[in-house]
Structures are given as structure tokens and as C-alpha cells.
Short mmCIF file of C-alpha atoms in Angstrom, two decimals:
data_model
loop_
_atom_site.label_atom_id
_atom_site.label_comp_id
_atom_site.label_asym_id
_atom_site.label_seq_id
_atom_site.Cartn_x
_atom_site.Cartn_y
_atom_site.Cartn_z
CA MET A 1 78.69 122.99 68.27
CA SER A 2 80.11 122.51 64.79
CA GLU A 3 81.76 119.09 65.23
CA THR A 4 78.62 117.17 66.08
CA GLY A 5 80.10 114.00 64.58
CA ALA A 6 82.56 113.69 67.50
CA PHE A 7 79.77 113.68 70.08
CA ASP A 8 78.50 110.24 71.13
CA THR A 9 74.73 110.39 71.15
CA ASN A 10 74.25 106.82 72.40
CA VAL A 11 76.57 106.75 75.39
CA LEU A 12 76.43 103.83 77.86
CA THR A 13 76.21 105.34 81.34
CA LEU A 14 76.33 103.44 84.62
CA THR A 15 72.62 104.12 85.20
CA ARG A 16 71.71 102.78 81.79
CA PHE A 17 73.96 99.76 82.27
CA VAL A 18 72.41 98.89 85.65
CA LEU A 19 68.88 99.41 84.26
CA GLU A 20 69.65 96.96 81.44
CA GLU A 21 71.11 94.42 83.89
CA GLY A 22 68.03 94.80 86.11
CA ARG A 23 65.70 94.31 83.16
CA LYS A 24 67.48 91.07 82.26
CA ALA A 25 67.12 89.89 85.87
CA GLN A 26 63.46 91.04 85.91
CA GLY A 27 64.17 93.17 88.98
CA THR A 28 62.01 95.83 90.60
CA GLY A 29 64.37 98.72 89.90
CA GLU A 30 65.11 99.19 93.61
CA LEU A 31 68.76 98.18 93.22
CA THR A 32 69.10 100.60 90.28
CA ASN A 33 67.76 103.40 92.50
CA LEU A 34 70.17 102.48 95.27
CA LEU A 35 73.19 102.36 92.96
CA ASN A 36 72.09 105.66 91.44
CA SER A 37 72.04 107.28 94.88
CA ILE A 38 75.55 105.95 95.61
CA CYS A 39 76.68 107.39 92.25
CA THR A 40 75.32 110.80 93.19
CA ALA A 41 77.20 110.70 96.50
CA VAL A 42 80.39 109.65 94.70
CA LYS A 43 80.09 112.54 92.22
CA ALA A 44 79.68 114.99 95.10
CA ILE A 45 82.61 113.47 97.03
CA SER A 46 84.72 113.59 93.87
CA THR A 47 84.04 117.31 93.53
CA ALA A 48 84.82 117.92 97.20
CA VAL A 49 88.04 115.88 97.00
CA ARG A 50 89.19 117.80 93.91
CA LYS A 51 88.99 121.13 95.71
CA ALA A 52 89.34 120.11 99.31
CA GLY A 53 91.48 123.14 100.20
CA ILE A 54 89.27 125.72 98.54
CA ALA A 55 86.07 124.50 100.15
CA ASN A 56 87.65 124.82 103.62
CA LEU A 57 87.15 121.11 104.16
CA TYR A 58 90.84 120.48 104.65
CA GLY A 59 92.43 119.25 107.86
CA ILE A 60 91.30 117.40 110.93
CA ALA A 61 87.77 117.72 112.28
CA GLY A 62 89.05 117.32 115.81
CA SER A 63 87.61 113.91 116.63
CA THR A 64 88.65 110.30 116.12
CA ASN A 65 86.40 107.75 114.41
CA VAL A 66 85.49 104.39 115.90
CA THR A 67 88.40 102.50 114.39
CA GLY A 68 91.00 104.97 115.59
CA ASP A 69 91.98 106.84 112.42
CA GLN A 70 92.10 110.60 112.66
CA VAL A 71 88.98 111.99 111.03
CA LYS A 72 89.45 114.58 108.33
CA LYS A 73 86.66 116.96 107.54
CA LEU A 74 86.32 115.31 104.14
CA ASP A 75 85.52 112.00 105.89
CA VAL A 76 82.67 113.63 107.75
CA LEU A 77 81.32 115.27 104.59
CA SER A 78 81.63 112.04 102.58
CA ASN A 79 79.89 110.03 105.29
CA ASP A 80 76.99 112.51 105.46
CA LEU A 81 76.67 112.49 101.67
CA VAL A 82 76.52 108.72 101.36
CA ILE A 83 74.06 108.34 104.25
CA ASN A 84 71.74 111.12 103.04
CA MET A 85 71.77 109.98 99.40
CA ILE A 86 71.05 106.33 100.27
CA LYS A 87 68.31 107.24 102.77
CA SER A 88 66.61 109.50 100.23
CA SER A 89 66.43 106.65 97.69
CA PHE A 90 63.97 104.67 99.90
CA THR A 91 65.88 101.46 99.18
CA SER A 92 67.68 100.54 102.40
CA CYS A 93 66.91 99.67 106.01
CA VAL A 94 70.35 99.29 107.66
CA LEU A 95 73.55 101.25 106.93
CA VAL A 96 76.97 100.33 108.30
CA SER A 97 79.64 103.01 107.96
CA GLU A 98 83.30 102.95 108.95
CA GLU A 99 82.66 106.34 110.56
CA ASP A 100 79.81 105.27 112.84
CA GLU A 101 80.22 103.01 115.85
CA LYS A 102 76.72 101.54 115.59
CA ALA A 103 74.70 100.59 112.53
CA ILE A 104 72.29 103.25 111.30
CA ILE A 105 68.69 102.01 111.24
CA VAL A 106 66.78 103.90 108.54
CA GLU A 107 63.55 105.65 109.58
CA PRO A 108 60.45 103.49 108.89
CA ASP A 109 59.02 105.86 106.27
CA LYS A 110 62.24 105.72 104.20
CA ARG A 111 62.96 101.99 104.35
CA GLY A 112 63.67 99.53 101.56
CA LYS A 113 64.94 95.95 101.44
CA TYR A 114 68.70 96.52 101.16
CA ILE A 115 71.57 96.76 103.65
CA VAL A 116 74.60 98.86 102.68
CA CYS A 117 78.05 98.60 104.30
CA PHE A 118 80.49 101.30 103.22
CA ASP A 119 83.71 103.15 103.87
CA PRO A 120 82.86 106.68 102.69
CA LEU A 121 86.47 107.83 102.26
CA ASP A 122 89.05 105.07 102.44
CA GLY A 123 92.69 106.15 102.72
CA SER A 124 91.72 109.56 104.07
CA SER A 125 95.03 109.84 105.97
CA ASN A 126 96.46 110.41 102.46
CA ILE A 127 94.33 113.50 101.76
CA ASP A 128 97.03 115.97 102.78
CA CYS A 129 99.58 114.60 100.30
CA LEU A 130 97.14 114.21 97.38
CA VAL A 131 97.44 110.44 97.16
CA SER A 132 94.45 108.63 95.64
CA ILE A 133 91.58 107.88 98.01
CA GLY A 134 88.27 106.11 97.46
CA THR A 135 84.81 104.99 98.54
CA ILE A 136 83.99 101.29 99.05
CA PHE A 137 80.55 99.68 99.39
CA ALA A 138 78.75 96.34 99.58
CA ILE A 139 75.00 95.79 99.26
CA TYR A 140 73.05 92.92 100.85
CA ARG A 141 69.38 91.97 101.02
CA LYS A 142 67.63 91.88 104.40
CA THR A 143 67.03 88.19 105.05
CA THR A 144 64.93 88.39 108.23
CA ASP A 145 61.36 89.42 108.94
CA GLY A 146 60.57 92.07 111.51
CA GLU A 147 62.32 95.27 112.50
CA PRO A 148 65.76 95.86 110.96
CA THR A 149 68.68 95.63 113.41
CA GLU A 150 72.47 95.74 113.34
CA LYS A 151 72.47 91.92 113.19
CA ASP A 152 70.95 92.09 109.68
CA ALA A 153 74.30 93.41 108.43
CA LEU A 154 76.23 90.41 109.78
CA GLN A 155 76.07 88.37 106.59
CA PRO A 156 78.92 86.55 104.84
CA GLY A 157 80.23 88.16 101.64
CA ARG A 158 78.70 85.31 99.61
CA ASN A 159 75.35 87.07 100.13
CA ILE A 160 76.48 90.29 98.44
CA VAL A 161 74.02 91.51 95.78
CA ALA A 162 76.33 94.23 94.43
CA ALA A 163 79.64 95.74 95.48
CA GLY A 164 82.08 98.27 94.18
CA TYR A 165 84.41 101.13 94.81
CA ALA A 166 85.09 104.61 93.54
CA LEU A 167 88.68 105.74 93.08
CA TYR A 168 89.44 109.46 93.18
CA GLY A 169 92.72 109.39 91.29
CA SER A 170 93.93 111.13 88.13
CA ALA A 171 90.31 110.59 87.07
CA THR A 172 87.32 109.37 89.08
CA MET A 173 86.46 105.77 88.34
CA MET A 174 83.67 103.53 89.60
CA VAL A 175 84.30 99.77 89.57
CA LEU A 176 81.10 97.78 90.01
CA SER A 177 79.86 94.20 90.09
CA THR A 178 76.28 93.01 90.44
CA GLY A 179 77.43 89.38 90.36
CA GLN A 180 77.74 89.24 86.56
CA GLY A 181 81.41 90.15 86.23
CA VAL A 182 83.22 93.45 86.85
CA ASN A 183 82.72 96.68 84.90
CA CYS A 184 84.61 99.97 85.09
CA PHE A 185 83.04 103.38 84.59
CA MET A 186 84.88 106.69 84.27
CA LEU A 187 83.30 109.93 85.43
CA ASP A 188 83.00 112.34 82.52
CA PRO A 189 82.84 115.78 84.19
CA ALA A 190 81.53 117.33 80.96
CA ILE A 191 78.17 115.56 81.33
CA GLY A 192 78.40 114.52 84.98
CA GLU A 193 77.90 110.84 84.19
CA PHE A 194 79.86 107.62 84.67
CA ILE A 195 80.64 106.13 81.25
CA LEU A 196 81.38 102.43 80.68
CA VAL A 197 85.05 102.16 79.68
CA ASP A 198 85.95 98.53 80.52
CA ARG A 199 83.42 95.73 80.23
CA ASP A 200 83.82 92.36 82.00
CA VAL A 201 87.29 93.02 83.41
CA LYS A 202 89.41 89.96 84.20
CA ILE A 203 92.53 89.95 86.36
CA LYS A 204 95.73 88.36 85.02
CA LYS A 205 96.28 84.75 86.09
CA LYS A 206 99.68 85.78 87.50
CA GLY A 207 101.21 89.20 88.02
CA LYS A 208 104.65 90.71 88.63
CA ILE A 209 103.88 93.02 91.57
CA TYR A 210 103.49 92.44 95.30
CA SER A 211 101.95 95.08 97.52
CA LEU A 212 102.11 95.30 101.32
CA ASN A 213 103.49 97.51 104.09
CA GLU A 214 106.99 96.14 104.69
CA GLY A 215 107.45 98.54 107.60
CA TYR A 216 105.84 95.79 109.69
CA ALA A 217 108.48 93.23 108.62
CA GLN A 218 109.72 92.61 112.16
CA HIS A 219 106.17 91.64 113.16
CA PHE A 220 105.45 89.36 110.17
CA TYR A 221 104.64 85.71 110.68
CA PRO A 222 107.10 83.26 109.06
CA ASP A 223 104.75 82.41 106.14
CA VAL A 224 104.65 86.06 104.97
CA THR A 225 108.42 86.43 105.40
CA GLU A 226 109.05 83.29 103.32
CA TYR A 227 106.60 84.37 100.60
CA LEU A 228 108.28 87.78 100.27
CA GLN A 229 111.71 86.15 100.14
CA LYS A 230 110.49 84.06 97.18
CA LYS A 231 109.23 87.19 95.39
CA LYS A 232 112.49 89.10 95.91
CA TYR A 233 114.94 86.25 95.36
CA PRO A 234 113.21 83.75 93.05
CA GLU A 235 114.78 80.31 93.21
CA ASP A 236 113.81 79.41 89.64
CA GLY A 237 115.90 82.20 88.07
CA SER A 238 112.85 84.27 87.04
CA ALA A 239 112.76 88.05 87.49
CA PRO A 240 111.92 89.26 91.00
CA TYR A 241 108.54 90.90 91.58
CA GLY A 242 108.26 94.68 91.73
CA SER A 243 107.01 96.27 94.93
CA ARG A 244 104.22 98.89 94.94
CA TYR A 245 102.40 100.13 98.04
CA VAL A 246 100.30 103.29 98.21
CA GLY A 247 98.74 102.68 101.62
CA SER A 248 95.30 103.52 100.27
CA MET A 249 93.39 100.25 99.89
CA VAL A 250 91.31 101.36 96.90
CA ALA A 251 94.41 102.49 94.99
CA ASP A 252 96.39 99.34 95.81
CA VAL A 253 93.53 96.95 95.02
CA HIS A 254 92.65 98.78 91.79
CA ARG A 255 96.25 98.58 90.58
CA THR A 256 96.24 94.86 91.46
CA LEU A 257 93.03 94.38 89.45
CA VAL A 258 94.39 96.25 86.41
CA TYR A 259 98.01 95.00 86.34
CA GLY A 260 97.72 91.69 88.21
CA GLY A 261 99.79 90.59 91.18
CA ILE A 262 99.04 90.30 94.87
CA PHE A 263 97.93 92.66 97.65
CA LEU A 264 98.54 91.61 101.24
CA TYR A 265 97.43 92.99 104.58
CA PRO A 266 98.12 89.83 106.58
CA ALA A 267 97.83 89.21 110.29
CA ASN A 268 101.02 89.92 112.21
CA VAL A 269 102.29 89.73 115.79
CA LYS A 270 100.99 93.26 116.57
CA SER A 271 97.64 92.75 114.77
CA PRO A 272 96.88 89.01 115.05
CA LYS A 273 93.38 89.56 113.63
CA GLY A 274 94.57 91.73 110.74
CA LYS A 275 93.77 95.42 110.35
CA LEU A 276 91.32 95.89 107.47
CA ARG A 277 87.61 95.71 108.20
CA LEU A 278 85.58 92.78 106.88
CA LEU A 279 82.19 94.35 106.14
CA TYR A 280 83.15 97.45 104.17
CA GLU A 281 86.75 96.86 103.03
CA CYS A 282 87.60 93.17 102.65
CA ASN A 283 84.21 91.76 101.56
CA PRO A 284 83.50 94.25 98.72
CA MET A 285 87.09 93.94 97.43
CA ALA A 286 87.00 90.13 97.71
CA PHE A 287 83.69 90.09 95.79
CA ILE A 288 85.16 92.27 93.00
CA MET A 289 88.31 90.11 92.86
CA GLU A 290 86.41 86.82 92.61
CA GLN A 291 84.07 88.28 89.98
CA ALA A 292 87.18 89.25 87.98
CA GLY A 293 88.60 85.72 88.21
CA GLY A 294 90.93 86.43 91.14
CA MET A 295 91.03 85.15 94.72
CA ALA A 296 90.76 86.63 98.21
CA THR A 297 91.79 84.72 101.32
CA THR A 298 92.63 85.26 104.98
CA GLY A 299 95.34 82.61 104.67
CA THR A 300 93.03 79.95 106.11
CA MET A 301 89.70 80.53 104.34
CA ASN A 302 88.04 82.53 101.57
CA VAL A 303 87.18 86.05 102.77
CA LEU A 304 83.62 85.76 101.37
CA ASP A 305 82.91 82.67 103.50
CA ILE A 306 83.53 84.37 106.86
CA GLN A 307 80.48 84.72 109.11
CA PRO A 308 80.89 88.19 110.68
CA THR A 309 80.34 88.55 114.43
CA SER A 310 80.57 92.35 114.73
CA ILE A 311 80.18 95.20 112.26
CA HIS A 312 83.71 96.58 112.64
CA GLU A 313 85.40 93.17 112.70
CA ARG A 314 88.94 93.06 111.29
CA VAL A 315 90.37 90.22 109.22
CA PRO A 316 93.67 89.44 107.49
CA VAL A 317 93.38 89.70 103.69
CA VAL A 318 95.45 88.53 100.73
CA LEU A 319 93.93 89.05 97.29
CA GLY A 320 94.81 89.27 93.61
CA SER A 321 95.84 87.02 90.71
CA PRO A 322 94.81 83.39 91.33
CA ASP A 323 98.26 81.87 90.78
CA ASP A 324 99.91 84.39 93.13
CA VAL A 325 97.33 83.88 95.90
CA GLN A 326 97.54 80.10 95.44
CA GLU A 327 101.34 80.25 95.86
CA TYR A 328 100.91 82.25 99.09
CA LEU A 329 98.34 79.70 100.33
CA SER A 330 100.69 76.77 99.67
CA ILE A 331 103.31 78.47 101.89
CA CYS A 332 100.65 79.08 104.58
CA LYS A 333 99.70 75.39 104.56
CA LYS A 334 103.35 74.36 104.93
CA HIS A 335 103.77 76.61 108.00
CA LYS A 336 100.55 75.43 109.65
CA LYS A 337 101.63 71.78 109.66
#
């Protein structure tokens, strides 16, 4: 290689970054191992996603997962990868996956102190049209003594130790927070490592984009209808907000983080409890948003304060720039009087 000068010989990878954070916190290295195993799964999923057709993983596996979405073969593969990689890191005791009806209790000889809740391939209904999809995860510590059970995973988001998501878009990116702000890592396929590209990311105080599925407009509650009216026809003469909705939570939330604005999947007449799942969709995204200076609410309380009652519980979620979420909340309050 003649142009050695162009090659970074001191590159900051995700593993190195997490090791340094762990050293500062005087940790045991167990969390680093766990995050490393998730990274390995994400790299493998990224490769599978990039050539889904070639690898004969395309199409529907012929079954439906517990929350009713049609399962694509890539979902199954991604789920297996995440489970196997985490188990083999000896760091976890309970795993909650969107794909599995019951929590997975790790075999005694492979157990560690962490609980991982994850959606192995979020937005997988978009696989066939090549829209961005992703992996979402949240990590908790086991807080009880004795044998691990499903109940150990029913912790509020405030207890999250680390959370993040991978986005398989025009590039593969990992967005991660261990409670010390949000950092973004890009997968460099040349060396097979995630490289730190954005340190301590902060969301804009106010954005110019709203994001939700307006196909449900006839089922919206009056607070959502009024909020949208304000965004489209501002009374103060300002420019109306732009509308962007991919329908893949990772893509929509990531755009909200990067450009600012608001993402909404509120409760409506057809889904009074909301549609997105608390443990492995709303909590990790709410944690990332708050760490980046944003907000995440159900309309009545902070997402991270909810005490879960079941592992596949659904909740309404509105998250994004603090001023935008605050404006939505003020309309909610008015309607609840």
C-alpha cells in the first residue's frame, strides 16, 4: 500500500470506545463483552440484509410472530443471530425478543448479570421494497436474587444501563448510549469495525418535521388532530412543518435525532393503547432521545417512567425535539381538562 499516510492507524472503534467508558466507570468488562456480541450480530445481520435475495433469505417464512406481523426469513435469521451471540458472551440471564412470545431464560452455565430486550429486525415489512430497517436493544441489570424469570425484564426504562439501535440504510450505523450521552458509529466494511463518527450527539431544540402515519387520521383523538393542524397551518405566520414518514421506526427516529422535529405513534380509537412495544421499541428510543437532550412521552407521562406489566406491552409514544414535544403535551393537557 503506497499511500500509507491516508490510513488511520489510531482509529476509535466502538469496542475501544466502550472499553474506555468502562475503564472510567471502573466496570468489570461484562457490559463491553455484551455490547461486543451485539455488534457481531449487527454486522452479520447487515451482511444478510445487503444480499437478502442472493442468500435465499427473501420472502415470508410462513409463520406469524407473536405481535401479528408477517415474519420474513430475515427476521428469523436476525433473531437467531442476536440470541446466539448474546448467549455466547456469558453476560446475560434473560432475553426478551419481539419474535418470541415468552422471555428466553439463558442456560445456567452461560448466565451473566444482564437482561437484554431487543427487536432483531424492526421494520421488516419494508424488506421487499428496500426501505431502511434496523435492530433495537435495551440492556438492564438483574435486580433480584434467585433464578432469573420473565419478571426480571419488567423494569422501567429509567433502569436502562445501555441502549441503542443499528440502522441498515445507505450505510450501517450503530447509535449507542451507556448513559453518558449518545454516540454514532458507522460500519466500515473495509475493516469490519464500527468507527466513531459523531460524538455526544444532541437533538435540535425545535425541528421543522413531523412524522406519523396520517392514514389513521379518521381514528385520531382530538389532541393529535389539533396538533397536526397547527403544524400544517401555523397561526403565527411561520412556515408549516414538512412531513416525513418511512414506517420503519429506526429510520424515522434516526432522522428525528439527526434533523430534529417530532415522531408520533399516538394512541387512537382503533389502538387505544398505542401500537409500538414498550420494552424493545419505545424504551430504548426514549432513552436515546433523553440522552440526546430530547423528550419521549405517552401524552400523559414520560415513557421511561412506565412500570411494564407484560413483556410485549404496547404504549403510545411521541418523541423528539424538546420544544416540539412540549407543544404537543400542552395540547394534550388542554384536551384532558
